[in-house]
Short mmCIF file of C-alpha atoms in Angstrom, two decimals:
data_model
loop_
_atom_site.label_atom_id
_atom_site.label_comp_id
_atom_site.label_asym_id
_atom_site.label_seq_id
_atom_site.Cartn_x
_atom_site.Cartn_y
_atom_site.Cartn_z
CA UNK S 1 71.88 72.28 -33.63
CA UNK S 2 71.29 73.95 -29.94
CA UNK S 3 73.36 76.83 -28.98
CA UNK S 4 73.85 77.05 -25.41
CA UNK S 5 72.60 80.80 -23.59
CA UNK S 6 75.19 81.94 -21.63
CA UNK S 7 73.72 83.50 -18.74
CA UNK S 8 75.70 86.89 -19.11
CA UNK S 9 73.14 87.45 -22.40
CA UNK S 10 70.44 86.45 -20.66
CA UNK S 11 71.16 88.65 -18.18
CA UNK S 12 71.66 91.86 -20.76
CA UNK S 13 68.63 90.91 -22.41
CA UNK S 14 66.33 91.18 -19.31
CA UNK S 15 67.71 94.04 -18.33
CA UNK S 16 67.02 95.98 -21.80
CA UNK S 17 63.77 94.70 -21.83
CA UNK S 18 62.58 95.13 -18.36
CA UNK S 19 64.04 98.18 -18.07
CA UNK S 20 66.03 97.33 -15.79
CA UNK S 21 70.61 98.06 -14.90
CA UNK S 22 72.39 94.30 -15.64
CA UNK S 23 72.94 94.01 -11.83
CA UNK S 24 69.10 94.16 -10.97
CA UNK S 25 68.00 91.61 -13.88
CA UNK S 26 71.37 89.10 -12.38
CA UNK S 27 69.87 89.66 -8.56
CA UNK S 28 66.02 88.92 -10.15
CA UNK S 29 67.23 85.98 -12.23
CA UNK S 30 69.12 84.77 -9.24
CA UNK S 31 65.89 85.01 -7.02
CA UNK S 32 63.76 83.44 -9.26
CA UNK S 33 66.09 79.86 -9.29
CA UNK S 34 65.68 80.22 -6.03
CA UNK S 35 62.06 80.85 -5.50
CA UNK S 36 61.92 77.92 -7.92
CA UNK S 37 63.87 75.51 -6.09
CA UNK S 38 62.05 76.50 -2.82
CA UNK S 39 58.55 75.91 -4.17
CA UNK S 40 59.80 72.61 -5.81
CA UNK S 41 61.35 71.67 -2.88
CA UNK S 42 57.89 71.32 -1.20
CA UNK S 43 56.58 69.82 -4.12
CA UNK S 44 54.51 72.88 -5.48
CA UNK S 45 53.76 73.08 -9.30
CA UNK S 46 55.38 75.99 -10.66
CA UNK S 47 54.01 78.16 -13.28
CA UNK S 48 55.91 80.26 -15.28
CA UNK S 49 53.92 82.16 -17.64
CA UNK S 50 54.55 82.21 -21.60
CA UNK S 51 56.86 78.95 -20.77
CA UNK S 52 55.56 76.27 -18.84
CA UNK S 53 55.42 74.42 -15.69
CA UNK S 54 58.21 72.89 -13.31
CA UNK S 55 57.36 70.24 -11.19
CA UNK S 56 58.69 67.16 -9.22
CA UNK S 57 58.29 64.06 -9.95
CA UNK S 58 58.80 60.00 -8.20
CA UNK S 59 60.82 57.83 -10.24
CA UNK S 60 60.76 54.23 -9.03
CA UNK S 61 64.08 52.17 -8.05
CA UNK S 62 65.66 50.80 -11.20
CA UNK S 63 68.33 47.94 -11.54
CA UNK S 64 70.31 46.73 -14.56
CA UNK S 65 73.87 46.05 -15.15
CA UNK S 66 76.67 47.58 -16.45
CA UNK S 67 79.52 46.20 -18.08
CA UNK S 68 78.70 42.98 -16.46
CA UNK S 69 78.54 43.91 -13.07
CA UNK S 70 74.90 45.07 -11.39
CA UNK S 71 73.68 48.51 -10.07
CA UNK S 72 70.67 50.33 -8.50
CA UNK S 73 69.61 53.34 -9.07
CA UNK S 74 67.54 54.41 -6.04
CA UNK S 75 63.83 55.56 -5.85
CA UNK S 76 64.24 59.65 -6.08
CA UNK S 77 62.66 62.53 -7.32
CA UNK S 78 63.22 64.52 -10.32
CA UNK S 79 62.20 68.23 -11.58
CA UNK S 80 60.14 67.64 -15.12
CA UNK S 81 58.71 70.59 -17.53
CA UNK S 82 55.82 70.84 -19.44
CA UNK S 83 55.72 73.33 -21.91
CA UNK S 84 53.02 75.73 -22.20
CA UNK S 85 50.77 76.52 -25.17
CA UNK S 86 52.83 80.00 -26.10
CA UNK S 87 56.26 78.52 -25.77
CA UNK S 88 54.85 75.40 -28.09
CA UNK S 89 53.12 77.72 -30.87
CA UNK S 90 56.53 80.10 -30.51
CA UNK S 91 58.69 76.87 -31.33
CA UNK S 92 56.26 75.97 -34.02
CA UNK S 93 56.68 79.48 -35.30
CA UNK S 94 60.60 78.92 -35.70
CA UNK S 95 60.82 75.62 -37.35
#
């Protein structure tokens, strides 16, 4: 079953690894979503190393029905990740 991080431990874990007080590692963890969404927003590919990449994605219009009645779901974009070869061999690891 997956357990949820809360970002609080996150947030104490960067900072004891890094080296870092909790206040810097919530400002650099706030920067980096940001960064992210930035870069995405432009429709960069965005590496992050030992985890993957983020990038956008097209999906096409769809249409279909729902309890009888029809709906579209517009054309739009979407963020999609791809893990990287450490994060895959680290969940392999775990199993």
């Amino acid at each position: 079953m997956s357990r949820l991080l809360p970002r609080q431990a996150l947030v104490r874990r960067l900072a004891v690894e890094a080296g870092l007080t909790q206040t810097q590692a919530a400002e650099a963890l706030d920067r980096l979503g940001l960064i992210v969404a930035e870069h995405l927003a432009v429709g960069d590919v965005v590496r992050l190393p030992k985890l993957g990449a983020l990038r956008v994605r097209q999906t096409a219009a769809k249409q279909g029905t729902f309890a009888g009645r029809p709906w579209t779901k517009p054309a739009g974009r979407r963020v999609a990740f791809s893990a990287g070869t450490a994060l895959q061999r680290a969940l392999e690891v775990t199993v």
